[in-house]
Coordinates of C-alpha atoms and ligand atoms in Angstrom, one line a residue:
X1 CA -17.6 -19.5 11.2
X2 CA -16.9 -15.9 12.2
X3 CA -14.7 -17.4 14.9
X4 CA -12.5 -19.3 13.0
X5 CA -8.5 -19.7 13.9
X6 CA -6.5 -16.9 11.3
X7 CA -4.4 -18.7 8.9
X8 CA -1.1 -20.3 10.3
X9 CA 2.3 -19.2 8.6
X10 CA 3.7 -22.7 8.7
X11 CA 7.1 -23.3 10.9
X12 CA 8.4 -19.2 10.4
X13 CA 8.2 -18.1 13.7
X14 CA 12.0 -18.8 14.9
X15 CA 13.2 -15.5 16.1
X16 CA 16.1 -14.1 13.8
X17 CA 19.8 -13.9 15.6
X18 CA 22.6 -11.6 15.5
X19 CA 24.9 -14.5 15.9
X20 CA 23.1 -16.2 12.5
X21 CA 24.3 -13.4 10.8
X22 CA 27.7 -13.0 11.7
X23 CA 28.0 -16.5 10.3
X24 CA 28.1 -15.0 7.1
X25 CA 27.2 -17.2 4.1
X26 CA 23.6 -19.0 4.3
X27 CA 23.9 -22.1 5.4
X28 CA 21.6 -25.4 3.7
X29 CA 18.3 -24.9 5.2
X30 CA 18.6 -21.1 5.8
X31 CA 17.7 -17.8 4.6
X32 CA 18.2 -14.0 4.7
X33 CA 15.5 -12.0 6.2
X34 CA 15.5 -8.2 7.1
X35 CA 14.3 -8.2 10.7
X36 CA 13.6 -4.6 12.7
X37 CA 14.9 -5.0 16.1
X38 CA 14.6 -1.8 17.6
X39 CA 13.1 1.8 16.3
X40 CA 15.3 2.5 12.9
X41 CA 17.2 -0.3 13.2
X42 CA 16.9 -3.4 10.5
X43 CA 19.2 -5.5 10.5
X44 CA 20.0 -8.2 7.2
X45 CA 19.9 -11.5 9.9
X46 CA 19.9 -15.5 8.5
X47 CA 17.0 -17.2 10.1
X48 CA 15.7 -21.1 9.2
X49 CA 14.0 -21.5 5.6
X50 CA 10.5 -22.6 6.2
X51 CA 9.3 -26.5 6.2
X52 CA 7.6 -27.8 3.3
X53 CA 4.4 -25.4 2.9
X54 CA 1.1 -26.9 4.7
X55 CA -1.8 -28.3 3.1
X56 CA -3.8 -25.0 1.4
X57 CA -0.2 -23.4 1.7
X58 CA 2.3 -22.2 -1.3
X59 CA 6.0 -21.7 -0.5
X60 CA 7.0 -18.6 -2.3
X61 CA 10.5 -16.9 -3.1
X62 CA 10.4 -13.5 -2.9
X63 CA 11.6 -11.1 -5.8
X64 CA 11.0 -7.4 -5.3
X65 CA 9.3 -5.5 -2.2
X66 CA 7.7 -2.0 -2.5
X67 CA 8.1 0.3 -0.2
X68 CA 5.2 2.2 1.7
X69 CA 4.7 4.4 4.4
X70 CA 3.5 2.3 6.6
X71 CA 6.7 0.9 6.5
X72 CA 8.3 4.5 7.9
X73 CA 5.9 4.5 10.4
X74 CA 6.7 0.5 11.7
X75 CA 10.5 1.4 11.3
X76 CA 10.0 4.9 13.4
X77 CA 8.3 3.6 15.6
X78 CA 4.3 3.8 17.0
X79 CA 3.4 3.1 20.6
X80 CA 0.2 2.2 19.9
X81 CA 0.8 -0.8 17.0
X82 CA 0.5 -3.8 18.9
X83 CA 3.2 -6.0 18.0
X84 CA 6.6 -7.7 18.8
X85 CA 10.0 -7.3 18.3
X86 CA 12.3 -8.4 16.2
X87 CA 9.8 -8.3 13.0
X88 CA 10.5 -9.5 9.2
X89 CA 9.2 -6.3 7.0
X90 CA 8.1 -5.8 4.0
X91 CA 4.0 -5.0 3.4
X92 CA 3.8 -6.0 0.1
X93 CA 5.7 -7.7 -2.9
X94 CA 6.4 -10.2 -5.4
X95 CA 7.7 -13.4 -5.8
X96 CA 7.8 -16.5 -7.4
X97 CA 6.1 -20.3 -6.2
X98 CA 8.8 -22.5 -5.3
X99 CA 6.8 -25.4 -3.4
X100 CA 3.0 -26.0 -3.4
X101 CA 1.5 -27.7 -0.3
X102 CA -0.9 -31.1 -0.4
X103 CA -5.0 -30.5 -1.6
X104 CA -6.8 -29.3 1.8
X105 CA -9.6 -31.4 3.1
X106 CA -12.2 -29.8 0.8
X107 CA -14.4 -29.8 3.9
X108 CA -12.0 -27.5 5.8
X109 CA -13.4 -24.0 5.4
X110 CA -11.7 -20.9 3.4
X111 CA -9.1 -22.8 2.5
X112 CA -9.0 -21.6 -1.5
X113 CA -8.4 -23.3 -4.6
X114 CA -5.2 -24.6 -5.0
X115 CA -4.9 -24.0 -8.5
X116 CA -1.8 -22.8 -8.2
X117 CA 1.5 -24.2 -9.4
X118 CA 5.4 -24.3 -8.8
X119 CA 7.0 -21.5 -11.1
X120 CA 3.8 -19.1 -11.5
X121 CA 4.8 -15.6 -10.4
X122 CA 2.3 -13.7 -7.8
X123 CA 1.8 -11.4 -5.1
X124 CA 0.1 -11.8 -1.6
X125 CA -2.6 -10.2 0.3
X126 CA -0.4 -9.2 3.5
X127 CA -3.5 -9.3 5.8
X128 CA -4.2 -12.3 7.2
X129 CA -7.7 -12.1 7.2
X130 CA -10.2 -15.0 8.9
X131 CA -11.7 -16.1 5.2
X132 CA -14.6 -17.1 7.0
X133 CA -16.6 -14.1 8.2
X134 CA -19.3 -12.2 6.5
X135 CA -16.9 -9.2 5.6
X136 CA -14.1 -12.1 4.0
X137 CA -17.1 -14.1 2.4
X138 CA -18.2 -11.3 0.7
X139 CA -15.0 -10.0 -0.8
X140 CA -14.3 -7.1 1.6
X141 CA -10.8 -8.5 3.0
X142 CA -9.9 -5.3 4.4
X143 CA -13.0 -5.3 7.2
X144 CA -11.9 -8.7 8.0
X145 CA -14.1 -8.9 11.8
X146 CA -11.4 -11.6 12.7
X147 CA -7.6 -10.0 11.1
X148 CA -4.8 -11.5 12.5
X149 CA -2.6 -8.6 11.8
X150 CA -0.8 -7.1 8.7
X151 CA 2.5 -8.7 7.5
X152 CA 5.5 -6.6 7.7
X153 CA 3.6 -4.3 10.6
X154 CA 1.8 -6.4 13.0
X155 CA 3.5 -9.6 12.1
X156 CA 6.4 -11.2 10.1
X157 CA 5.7 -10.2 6.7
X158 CA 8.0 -10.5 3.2
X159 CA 11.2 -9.2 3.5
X160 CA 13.3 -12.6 3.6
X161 CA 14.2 -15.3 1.0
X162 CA 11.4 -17.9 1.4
X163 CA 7.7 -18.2 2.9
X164 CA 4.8 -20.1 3.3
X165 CA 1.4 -18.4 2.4
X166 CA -2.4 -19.4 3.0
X167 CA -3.1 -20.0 -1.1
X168 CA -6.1 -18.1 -0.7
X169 CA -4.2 -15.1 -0.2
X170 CA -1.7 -15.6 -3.4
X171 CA -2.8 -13.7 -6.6
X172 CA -1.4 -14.8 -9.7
X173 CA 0.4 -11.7 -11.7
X174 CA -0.7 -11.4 -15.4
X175 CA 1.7 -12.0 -18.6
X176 CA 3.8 -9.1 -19.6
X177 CA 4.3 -7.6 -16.1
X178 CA 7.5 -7.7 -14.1
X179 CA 7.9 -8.5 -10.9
X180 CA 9.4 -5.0 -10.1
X181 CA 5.8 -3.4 -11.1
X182 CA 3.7 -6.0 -9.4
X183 CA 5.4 -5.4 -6.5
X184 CA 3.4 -2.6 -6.4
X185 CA -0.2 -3.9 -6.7
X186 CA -0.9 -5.2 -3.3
X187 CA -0.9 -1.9 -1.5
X188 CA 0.3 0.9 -3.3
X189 CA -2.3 0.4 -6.0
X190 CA -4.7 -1.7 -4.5
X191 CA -5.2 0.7 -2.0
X192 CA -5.4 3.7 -4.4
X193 CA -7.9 1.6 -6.8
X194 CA -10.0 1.0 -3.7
X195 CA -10.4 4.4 -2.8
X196 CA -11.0 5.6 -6.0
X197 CA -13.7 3.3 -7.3
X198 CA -15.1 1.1 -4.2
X199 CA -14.9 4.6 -2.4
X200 CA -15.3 7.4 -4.3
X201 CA -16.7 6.2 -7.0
X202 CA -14.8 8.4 -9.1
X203 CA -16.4 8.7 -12.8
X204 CA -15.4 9.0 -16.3
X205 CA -15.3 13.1 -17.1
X206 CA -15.3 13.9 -13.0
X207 CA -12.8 16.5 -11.8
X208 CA -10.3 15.4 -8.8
X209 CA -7.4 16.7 -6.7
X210 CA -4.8 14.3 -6.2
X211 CA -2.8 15.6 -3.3
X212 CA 1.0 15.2 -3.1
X213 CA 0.7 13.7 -6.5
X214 CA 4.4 12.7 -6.6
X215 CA 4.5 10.1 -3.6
X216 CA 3.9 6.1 -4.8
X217 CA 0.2 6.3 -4.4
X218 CA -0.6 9.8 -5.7
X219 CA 1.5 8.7 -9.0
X220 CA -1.0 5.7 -8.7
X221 CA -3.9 7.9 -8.7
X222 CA -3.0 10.8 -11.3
X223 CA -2.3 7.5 -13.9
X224 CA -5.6 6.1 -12.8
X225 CA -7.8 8.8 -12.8
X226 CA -6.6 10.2 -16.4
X227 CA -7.1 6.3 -17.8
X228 CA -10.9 6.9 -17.3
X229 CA -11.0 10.3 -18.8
X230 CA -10.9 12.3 -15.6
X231 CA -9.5 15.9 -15.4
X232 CA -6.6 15.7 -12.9
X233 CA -5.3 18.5 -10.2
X234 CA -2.7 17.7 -8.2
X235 CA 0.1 19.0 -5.8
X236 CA 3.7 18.6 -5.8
X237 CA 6.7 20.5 -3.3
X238 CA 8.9 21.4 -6.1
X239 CA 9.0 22.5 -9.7
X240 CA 10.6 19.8 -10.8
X241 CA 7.9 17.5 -9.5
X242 CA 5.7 19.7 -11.7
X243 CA 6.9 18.6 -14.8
X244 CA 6.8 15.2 -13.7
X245 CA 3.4 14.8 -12.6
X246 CA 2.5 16.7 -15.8
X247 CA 4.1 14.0 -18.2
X248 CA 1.9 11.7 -16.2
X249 CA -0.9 12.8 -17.6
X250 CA -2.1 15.7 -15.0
X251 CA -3.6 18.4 -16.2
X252 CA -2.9 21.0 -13.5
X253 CA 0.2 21.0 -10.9
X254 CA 0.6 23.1 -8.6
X255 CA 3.6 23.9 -6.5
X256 CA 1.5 24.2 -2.9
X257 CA 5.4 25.4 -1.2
X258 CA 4.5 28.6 -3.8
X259 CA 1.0 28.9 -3.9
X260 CA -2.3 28.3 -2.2
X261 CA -3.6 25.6 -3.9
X262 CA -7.0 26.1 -2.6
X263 CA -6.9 29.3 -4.5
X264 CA -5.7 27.7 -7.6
X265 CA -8.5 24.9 -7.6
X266 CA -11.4 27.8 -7.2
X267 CA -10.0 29.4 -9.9
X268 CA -8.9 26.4 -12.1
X269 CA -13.0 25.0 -11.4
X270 CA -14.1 28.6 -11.9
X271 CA -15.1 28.8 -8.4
X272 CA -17.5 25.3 -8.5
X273 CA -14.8 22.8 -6.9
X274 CA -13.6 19.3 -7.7
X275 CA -15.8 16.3 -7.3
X276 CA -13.8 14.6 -5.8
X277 CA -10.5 15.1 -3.1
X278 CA -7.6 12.2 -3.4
X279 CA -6.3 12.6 0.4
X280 CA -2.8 11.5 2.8
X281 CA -1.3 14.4 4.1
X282 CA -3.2 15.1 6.8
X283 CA -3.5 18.1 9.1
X284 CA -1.6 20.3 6.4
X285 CA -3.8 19.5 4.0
X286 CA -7.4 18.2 5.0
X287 CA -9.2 21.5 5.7
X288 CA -8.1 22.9 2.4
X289 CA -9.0 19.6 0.4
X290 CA -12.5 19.9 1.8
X291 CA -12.9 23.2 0.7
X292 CA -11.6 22.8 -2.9
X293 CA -14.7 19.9 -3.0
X294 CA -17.8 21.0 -4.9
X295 CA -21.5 20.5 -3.2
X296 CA -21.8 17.4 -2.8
X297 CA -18.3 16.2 -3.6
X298 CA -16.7 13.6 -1.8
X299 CA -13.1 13.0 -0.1
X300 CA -10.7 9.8 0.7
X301 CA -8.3 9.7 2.6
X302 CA -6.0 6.9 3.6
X303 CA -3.4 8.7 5.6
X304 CA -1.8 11.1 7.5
X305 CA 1.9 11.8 7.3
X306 CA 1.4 15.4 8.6
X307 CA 0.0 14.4 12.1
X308 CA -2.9 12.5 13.7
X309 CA -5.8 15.2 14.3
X310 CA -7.5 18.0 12.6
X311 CA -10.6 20.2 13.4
X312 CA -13.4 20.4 10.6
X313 CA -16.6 22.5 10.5
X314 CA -19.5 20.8 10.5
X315 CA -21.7 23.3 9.6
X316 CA -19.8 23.5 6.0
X317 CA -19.6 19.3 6.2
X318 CA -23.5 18.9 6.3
X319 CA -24.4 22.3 4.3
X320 CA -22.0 21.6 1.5
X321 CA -23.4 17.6 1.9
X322 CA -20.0 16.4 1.9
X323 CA -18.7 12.7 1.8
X324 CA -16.0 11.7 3.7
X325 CA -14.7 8.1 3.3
X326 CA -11.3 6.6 5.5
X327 CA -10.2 4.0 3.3
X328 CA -7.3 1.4 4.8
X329 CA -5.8 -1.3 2.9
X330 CA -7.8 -3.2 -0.5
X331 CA -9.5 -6.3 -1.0
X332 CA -8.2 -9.6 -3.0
X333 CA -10.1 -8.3 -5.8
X334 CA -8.7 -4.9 -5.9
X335 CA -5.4 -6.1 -6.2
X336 CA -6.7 -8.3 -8.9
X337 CA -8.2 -4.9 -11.0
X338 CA -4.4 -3.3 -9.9
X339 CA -2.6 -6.0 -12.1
X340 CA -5.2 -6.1 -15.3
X341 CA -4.4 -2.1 -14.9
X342 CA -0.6 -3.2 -15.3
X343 CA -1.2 -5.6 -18.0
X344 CA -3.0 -3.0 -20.2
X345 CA -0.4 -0.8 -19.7
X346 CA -1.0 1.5 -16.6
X347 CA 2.7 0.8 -15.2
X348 CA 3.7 2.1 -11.3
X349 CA 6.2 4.9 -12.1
X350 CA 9.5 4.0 -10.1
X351 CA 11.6 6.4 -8.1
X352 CA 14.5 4.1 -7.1
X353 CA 15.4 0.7 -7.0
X354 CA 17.2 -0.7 -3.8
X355 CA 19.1 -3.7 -3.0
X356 CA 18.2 -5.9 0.1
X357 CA 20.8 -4.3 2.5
X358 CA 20.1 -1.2 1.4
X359 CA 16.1 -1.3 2.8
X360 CA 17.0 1.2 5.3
X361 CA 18.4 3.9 2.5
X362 CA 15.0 3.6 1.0
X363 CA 12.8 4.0 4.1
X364 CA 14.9 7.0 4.8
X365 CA 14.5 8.5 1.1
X366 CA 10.8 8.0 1.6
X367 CA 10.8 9.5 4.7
X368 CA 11.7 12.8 3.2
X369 CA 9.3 13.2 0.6
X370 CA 11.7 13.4 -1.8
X371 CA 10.4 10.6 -4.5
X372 CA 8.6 10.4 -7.6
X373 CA 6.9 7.3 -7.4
X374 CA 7.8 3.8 -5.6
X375 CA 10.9 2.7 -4.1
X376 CA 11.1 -1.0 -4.5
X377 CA 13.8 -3.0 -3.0
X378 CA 15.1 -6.2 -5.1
X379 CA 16.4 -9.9 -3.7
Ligands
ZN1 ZN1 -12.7 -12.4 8.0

């Protein structure tokens, strides 16, 4: 089965026009989509609504959209993504099921349960994963040995009116939470809940340093981490940040644009260290992460905004007996854990709210690290 086709997106792939959007008004049968043409140019095109969804497939009306960075870095530009242009955006977000597709052949492999119904609200899993290969059959979606690409980044993902999804890859959202907030789940805190507990392994009582603990997924991880008991340290770039991160529930902030924070966290640990090192920032911040860690004392990381490449010493990574773990993307199931976390209460704290042709205003605010939290763009 490890060979098996990726999931088709029924009847989507007709290539957005500038001449369909000059039309103005949707016309029966169409739909707005935001479709990146070029490097920093989206433009809000009209494109055919999809058919009626597949058999396994939901059609679902999209609602709210968060806003990543690797949507920066599709929009900016990277040589070495394989993909085409023009592209439909949008990693992750929420929606609502307009259109369910016939019962598959219940021989036909990974095709899911199709106990889904018109009007429930959900989110997707934007990786279209094989559902058929060891990694998928055991629940780890994100080491998919077959993944056809990630929507919104390697192909067409959920910045338009209407699509068809694989059912498999819909998650229902919980009572009681919005469709702003579960915009959030799929990545921003799916991806923060896997590194943190599939990872890490993060414990009740355990110290950590969340790093730039006022971007969407460090706001994700303070919250998190303080809901099991943990003590929190975390960095911000201004003081204003400070008192924000510390009515999240942070225990110590510190302003790394005024002080060493490696400094801080040897004296805030009385020189032991943190168990464990939240990481995305990179080469400005890696080396100085690993030294904050105690023995033993492990560090994720899931990006890099400050460049590609860093040097470590590896005499200090095997003496000290640290862990490192890369961590990319979240499984079904973590996105699952995100929106119980939602329901109980553990809401994503939002920066800004965008409307559709505004999507490049909030790439650019994200862009300059100026946010508290997620931007999420509304339909
Ligand atoms: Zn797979």
């Amino acid at each position: 089965m490890s060979d098996a086709a990726p999931p088709a997106l029924g009847g989507e792939r007709e290539a957005p026009t500038r001449s369909q959007a000059a039309r103005g008004k949707a016309e029966e049968g169409r739909m707005r989509a935001l479709s990146l043409v070029g490097d920093r140019k989206i433009e809000l095109v009209e494109m055919a609504a999809p058919p009626a969804p597949a058999a396994g497939e939901v059609q679902i009306a999209i609602k709210a959209i968060g806003l990543n960075h690797i949507d920066v870095w599709g929009w900016r530009g990277m040589a070495f993504a394989k993909r085409k242009l023009p592209l439909i955006v949008g990693v992750e977000a929420a929606g609502e099921i307009v259109a369910v597709g016939p019962s598959p052949d219940p021989s036909a492999p990974a095709t899911g349960g199709m106990t889904l119904k018109v009007g429930d609200r959900v989110v997707a899993y934007g990786g279209l994963t094989c559902g058929a290969c060891k990694a998928c059959r055991e629940g780890r979606d994100n080491l998919c040995e077959n993944v056809a690409g990630i929507m919104g980044f390697h192909v067409d993902g959920f910045a338009r009116d209407r699509l068809n999804m694989p059912a498999r890859l819909v998650v229902p959202i919980p009572p009681g939470v919005s469709f702003r907030d579960a915009a959030c789940a799929p990545v921003a805190f799916a991806t923060v809940q896997h590194m943190l507990f599939d990872n890490a392994k993060l414990e009740p009582g355990e110290t950590i340093l969340v790093q730039a603990g006022g971007s969407g997924i460090g706001t994700a991880a303070i919250k998190m981490a303080k809901a099991i008991g943990c003590t929190v340290i975390t960095t911000v770039g201004d003081d204003e940040k400070v008192a924000k991160a510390k009515a999240l529930g942070a225990d110590h902030v510190i302003n790394y644009r005024t002080d060493r924070f490696e400094g801080v966290v040897r004296k805030l640990t009385v020189k032991k260290g943190v168990d464990v090192a939240f990481e995305h920032v990179g080469p400005d911040t890696f080396n100085g992460s690993l030294l904050c860690l105690k023995r033993g004392g492990r560090l994720v990381t899931c990006g890099s905004t400050s460049g590609q490449s860093t040097t470590i010493n590896l005499f200090q990574l095997y003496l000290q007996q640290y862990r490192i773990f890369g961590s990319f993307g979240a499984s079904i199931r973590n996105i699952n854990e995100s929106l119980a976390k939602m329901a109980s209460g553990l809401t994503p704290v939002i920066d800004t709210e965008f409307a559709l042709a505004d999507f490049e205003q909030g790439l650019a605010r994200l862009e300059t690290r100026q946010v508290f939290g997620k931007i999420i763009v509304n339909f």
